[in-house]
Amino acid sequence: MDAYIVIGNPNTRKASVVRSLSGCFNRSVRDILALGGKQPLRLYARVGSLQDTKAGPEDFVAEVARARCNALLCCLAPTANPDHADRYPDAPAYLEAFKAAGWRIRAIAVLGQNGGGVRSPNLLQFAQAPTAPINQTARAVRAHFGWE
């Protein structure tokens, strides 16, 4: 499973970027063409940070498995859900759970200033995302993800 992750605080337009990239309103399966790809990625897209929509790491891994896709796009808040930190942890904990499930973290886009301490060679920060036009941010994230 190839994972494409968008991380950001509230009001950094994570959901808007995911909707722009996938055409998904809430959650669904989409075909996305990677640059130079011959076959599209069968992508499971989910809008809204997993912590805010109350999807724990294990539950989300199971949800994605049911979708029968080879890639996913989701949002994470940098910090844990303040009311249920044990069930909906911070972004690094989700990423560790994804890696433990055998997922490959292909690219991470951090919108705004707070990446939750996530470090990765395939991470790119979009500091102006909260104020830049959404199509501009989505275009830049699409390029970072290597999608057409």
mmCIF file of C-alpha atoms in Angstrom:
data_model
loop_
_atom_site.group_PDB
_atom_site.id
_atom_site.type_symbol
_atom_site.label_atom_id
_atom_site.label_comp_id
_atom_site.label_asym_id
_atom_site.label_seq_id
_atom_site.Cartn_x
_atom_site.Cartn_y
_atom_site.Cartn_z
ATOM 1 C CA MET A 1 0.000 0.000 0.000
ATOM 2 C CA ASP A 2 1.395 3.395 -1.023
ATOM 3 C CA ALA A 3 0.407 6.124 1.437
ATOM 4 C CA TYR A 4 0.182 9.834 0.655
ATOM 5 C CA ILE A 5 -0.346 11.896 3.792
ATOM 6 C CA VAL A 6 -1.445 15.493 4.398
ATOM 7 C CA ILE A 7 -0.643 16.853 7.885
ATOM 8 C CA GLY A 8 -1.785 20.160 9.326
ATOM 9 C CA ASN A 9 -3.418 22.007 12.188
ATOM 10 C CA PRO A 10 -7.099 22.983 12.010
ATOM 11 C CA ASN A 11 -7.843 25.604 9.341
ATOM 12 C CA THR A 12 -4.832 24.754 7.185
ATOM 13 C CA ARG A 13 -7.197 23.528 4.452
ATOM 14 C CA LYS A 14 -6.298 19.842 4.584
ATOM 15 C CA ALA A 15 -9.786 18.750 3.504
ATOM 16 C CA SER A 16 -9.865 21.260 0.659
ATOM 17 C CA VAL A 17 -6.540 19.990 -0.672
ATOM 18 C CA VAL A 18 -7.660 16.347 -0.495
ATOM 19 C CA ARG A 19 -10.923 17.230 -2.241
ATOM 20 C CA SER A 20 -9.011 19.129 -4.935
ATOM 21 C CA LEU A 21 -6.601 16.243 -5.484
ATOM 22 C CA SER A 22 -9.157 13.442 -5.485
ATOM 23 C CA GLY A 23 -12.591 14.846 -6.236
ATOM 24 C CA CYS A 24 -13.737 13.011 -3.116
ATOM 25 C CA PHE A 25 -16.280 14.643 -0.779
ATOM 26 C CA ASN A 26 -15.866 12.399 2.265
ATOM 27 C CA ARG A 27 -14.276 9.041 1.408
ATOM 28 C CA SER A 28 -14.175 7.052 -1.780
ATOM 29 C CA VAL A 29 -12.048 5.202 -4.295
ATOM 30 C CA ARG A 30 -10.532 7.131 -7.198
ATOM 31 C CA ASP A 31 -8.074 6.468 -10.021
ATOM 32 C CA ILE A 32 -5.062 8.824 -9.974
ATOM 33 C CA LEU A 33 -2.389 8.805 -12.640
ATOM 34 C CA ALA A 34 1.179 9.061 -11.383
ATOM 35 C CA LEU A 35 3.658 10.991 -13.504
ATOM 36 C CA GLY A 36 5.029 8.646 -16.135
ATOM 37 C CA GLY A 37 2.703 5.906 -14.943
ATOM 38 C CA LYS A 38 1.073 3.519 -17.360
ATOM 39 C CA GLN A 39 -1.552 2.307 -14.913
ATOM 40 C CA PRO A 40 -3.458 4.614 -12.569
ATOM 41 C CA LEU A 41 -3.169 4.252 -8.820
ATOM 42 C CA ARG A 42 -6.359 2.839 -7.312
ATOM 43 C CA LEU A 43 -6.561 5.385 -4.497
ATOM 44 C CA TYR A 44 -8.666 5.341 -1.348
ATOM 45 C CA ALA A 45 -9.171 8.973 -0.330
ATOM 46 C CA ARG A 46 -10.496 10.098 3.033
ATOM 47 C CA VAL A 47 -11.207 13.745 3.852
ATOM 48 C CA GLY A 48 -10.753 15.176 7.363
ATOM 49 C CA SER A 49 -8.022 14.350 9.826
ATOM 50 C CA LEU A 50 -8.284 10.854 11.218
ATOM 51 C CA GLN A 51 -8.112 12.190 14.779
ATOM 52 C CA ASP A 52 -11.028 14.590 14.229
ATOM 53 C CA THR A 53 -13.166 12.005 12.429
ATOM 54 C CA LYS A 54 -12.378 9.499 15.187
ATOM 55 C CA ALA A 55 -10.625 6.839 13.168
ATOM 56 C CA GLY A 56 -7.898 5.164 15.193
ATOM 57 C CA PRO A 57 -4.819 3.778 13.451
ATOM 58 C CA GLU A 58 -5.926 0.124 13.537
ATOM 59 C CA ASP A 59 -9.480 0.981 12.463
ATOM 60 C CA PHE A 60 -8.200 3.013 9.541
ATOM 61 C CA VAL A 61 -5.837 0.259 8.410
ATOM 62 C CA ALA A 62 -8.818 -2.139 8.374
ATOM 63 C CA GLU A 63 -10.997 0.417 6.550
ATOM 64 C CA VAL A 64 -8.401 0.837 3.815
ATOM 65 C CA ALA A 65 -7.959 -2.935 3.467
ATOM 66 C CA ARG A 66 -11.694 -3.286 2.760
ATOM 67 C CA ALA A 67 -11.388 -0.731 -0.075
ATOM 68 C CA ARG A 68 -9.073 -3.058 -2.058
ATOM 69 C CA CYS A 69 -6.829 -0.298 -3.343
ATOM 70 C CA ASN A 70 -3.092 -0.001 -3.862
ATOM 71 C CA ALA A 71 -2.760 3.569 -2.577
ATOM 72 C CA LEU A 72 -4.365 5.938 -0.093
ATOM 73 C CA LEU A 73 -4.627 9.635 0.635
ATOM 74 C CA CYS A 74 -5.570 10.827 4.111
ATOM 75 C CA CYS A 75 -5.193 13.724 6.533
ATOM 76 C CA LEU A 76 -3.634 13.747 9.974
ATOM 77 C CA ALA A 77 -3.594 16.374 12.680
ATOM 78 C CA PRO A 78 -0.080 16.878 14.061
ATOM 79 C CA THR A 79 -1.277 16.342 17.631
ATOM 80 C CA ALA A 80 -3.507 13.794 19.323
ATOM 81 C CA ASN A 81 -7.230 14.298 19.787
ATOM 82 C CA PRO A 82 -7.395 16.255 23.068
ATOM 83 C CA ASP A 83 -10.383 14.268 24.385
ATOM 84 C CA HIS A 84 -9.170 10.786 23.406
ATOM 85 C CA ALA A 85 -5.382 10.934 22.987
ATOM 86 C CA ASP A 86 -5.031 7.214 23.661
ATOM 87 C CA ARG A 87 -7.411 6.215 20.833
ATOM 88 C CA TYR A 88 -6.523 8.979 18.342
ATOM 89 C CA PRO A 89 -2.808 9.746 18.827
ATOM 90 C CA ASP A 90 -0.493 12.236 17.144
ATOM 91 C CA ALA A 91 0.667 12.042 13.518
ATOM 92 C CA PRO A 92 3.947 10.188 14.272
ATOM 93 C CA ALA A 93 1.998 7.400 16.027
ATOM 94 C CA TYR A 94 -0.313 6.982 13.025
ATOM 95 C CA LEU A 95 2.659 6.858 10.666
ATOM 96 C CA GLU A 96 4.308 4.168 12.791
ATOM 97 C CA ALA A 97 1.086 2.119 12.726
ATOM 98 C CA PHE A 98 0.918 2.502 8.939
ATOM 99 C CA LYS A 99 4.511 1.336 8.562
ATOM 100 C CA ALA A 100 3.829 -1.603 10.909
ATOM 101 C CA ALA A 101 0.960 -2.576 8.579
ATOM 102 C CA GLY A 102 3.474 -2.736 5.723
ATOM 103 C CA TRP A 103 2.447 0.526 4.077
ATOM 104 C CA ARG A 104 5.047 2.584 2.202
ATOM 105 C CA ILE A 105 4.890 6.285 3.058
ATOM 106 C CA ARG A 106 5.442 7.728 -0.420
ATOM 107 C CA ALA A 107 5.004 11.422 0.353
ATOM 108 C CA ILE A 108 3.970 13.712 3.189
ATOM 109 C CA ALA A 109 2.680 17.254 2.707
ATOM 110 C CA VAL A 110 2.645 19.486 5.789
ATOM 111 C CA LEU A 111 0.233 22.381 5.417
ATOM 112 C CA GLY A 112 1.153 25.360 7.567
ATOM 113 C CA GLN A 113 3.851 25.380 10.215
ATOM 114 C CA ASN A 114 3.184 22.333 12.413
ATOM 115 C CA GLY A 115 4.190 18.889 11.185
ATOM 116 C CA GLY A 116 3.947 17.330 14.637
ATOM 117 C CA GLY A 117 7.638 16.514 14.710
ATOM 118 C CA VAL A 118 7.371 14.172 11.724
ATOM 119 C CA ARG A 119 10.691 13.760 9.939
ATOM 120 C CA SER A 120 10.990 12.121 6.551
ATOM 121 C CA PRO A 121 13.067 12.543 3.389
ATOM 122 C CA ASN A 122 9.799 12.612 1.412
ATOM 123 C CA LEU A 123 8.201 15.398 3.481
ATOM 124 C CA LEU A 124 7.604 18.843 2.032
ATOM 125 C CA GLN A 125 6.188 21.769 3.991
ATOM 126 C CA PHE A 126 3.707 24.182 2.422
ATOM 127 C CA ALA A 127 3.915 27.011 4.942
ATOM 128 C CA GLN A 128 1.661 29.367 2.970
ATOM 129 C CA ALA A 129 -1.156 26.818 2.509
ATOM 130 C CA PRO A 130 -3.531 28.445 5.027
ATOM 131 C CA THR A 131 -3.575 31.706 3.042
ATOM 132 C CA ALA A 132 -2.570 30.774 -0.522
ATOM 133 C CA PRO A 133 -5.262 30.094 -3.147
ATOM 134 C CA ILE A 134 -6.352 26.472 -2.758
ATOM 135 C CA ASN A 135 -5.706 25.594 -6.404
ATOM 136 C CA GLN A 136 -2.119 26.804 -6.026
ATOM 137 C CA THR A 137 -1.556 24.652 -2.939
ATOM 138 C CA ALA A 138 -3.249 21.621 -4.522
ATOM 139 C CA ARG A 139 -1.092 21.977 -7.651
ATOM 140 C CA ALA A 140 2.080 22.106 -5.539
ATOM 141 C CA VAL A 141 1.023 19.110 -3.427
ATOM 142 C CA ARG A 142 0.099 17.164 -6.586
ATOM 143 C CA ALA A 143 3.599 17.805 -7.953
ATOM 144 C CA HIS A 144 5.157 16.722 -4.634
ATOM 145 C CA PHE A 145 3.120 13.509 -4.724
ATOM 146 C CA GLY A 146 4.220 12.887 -8.332
ATOM 147 C CA TRP A 147 0.683 12.839 -9.722
ATOM 148 C CA GLU A 148 -0.519 14.202 -13.049
#
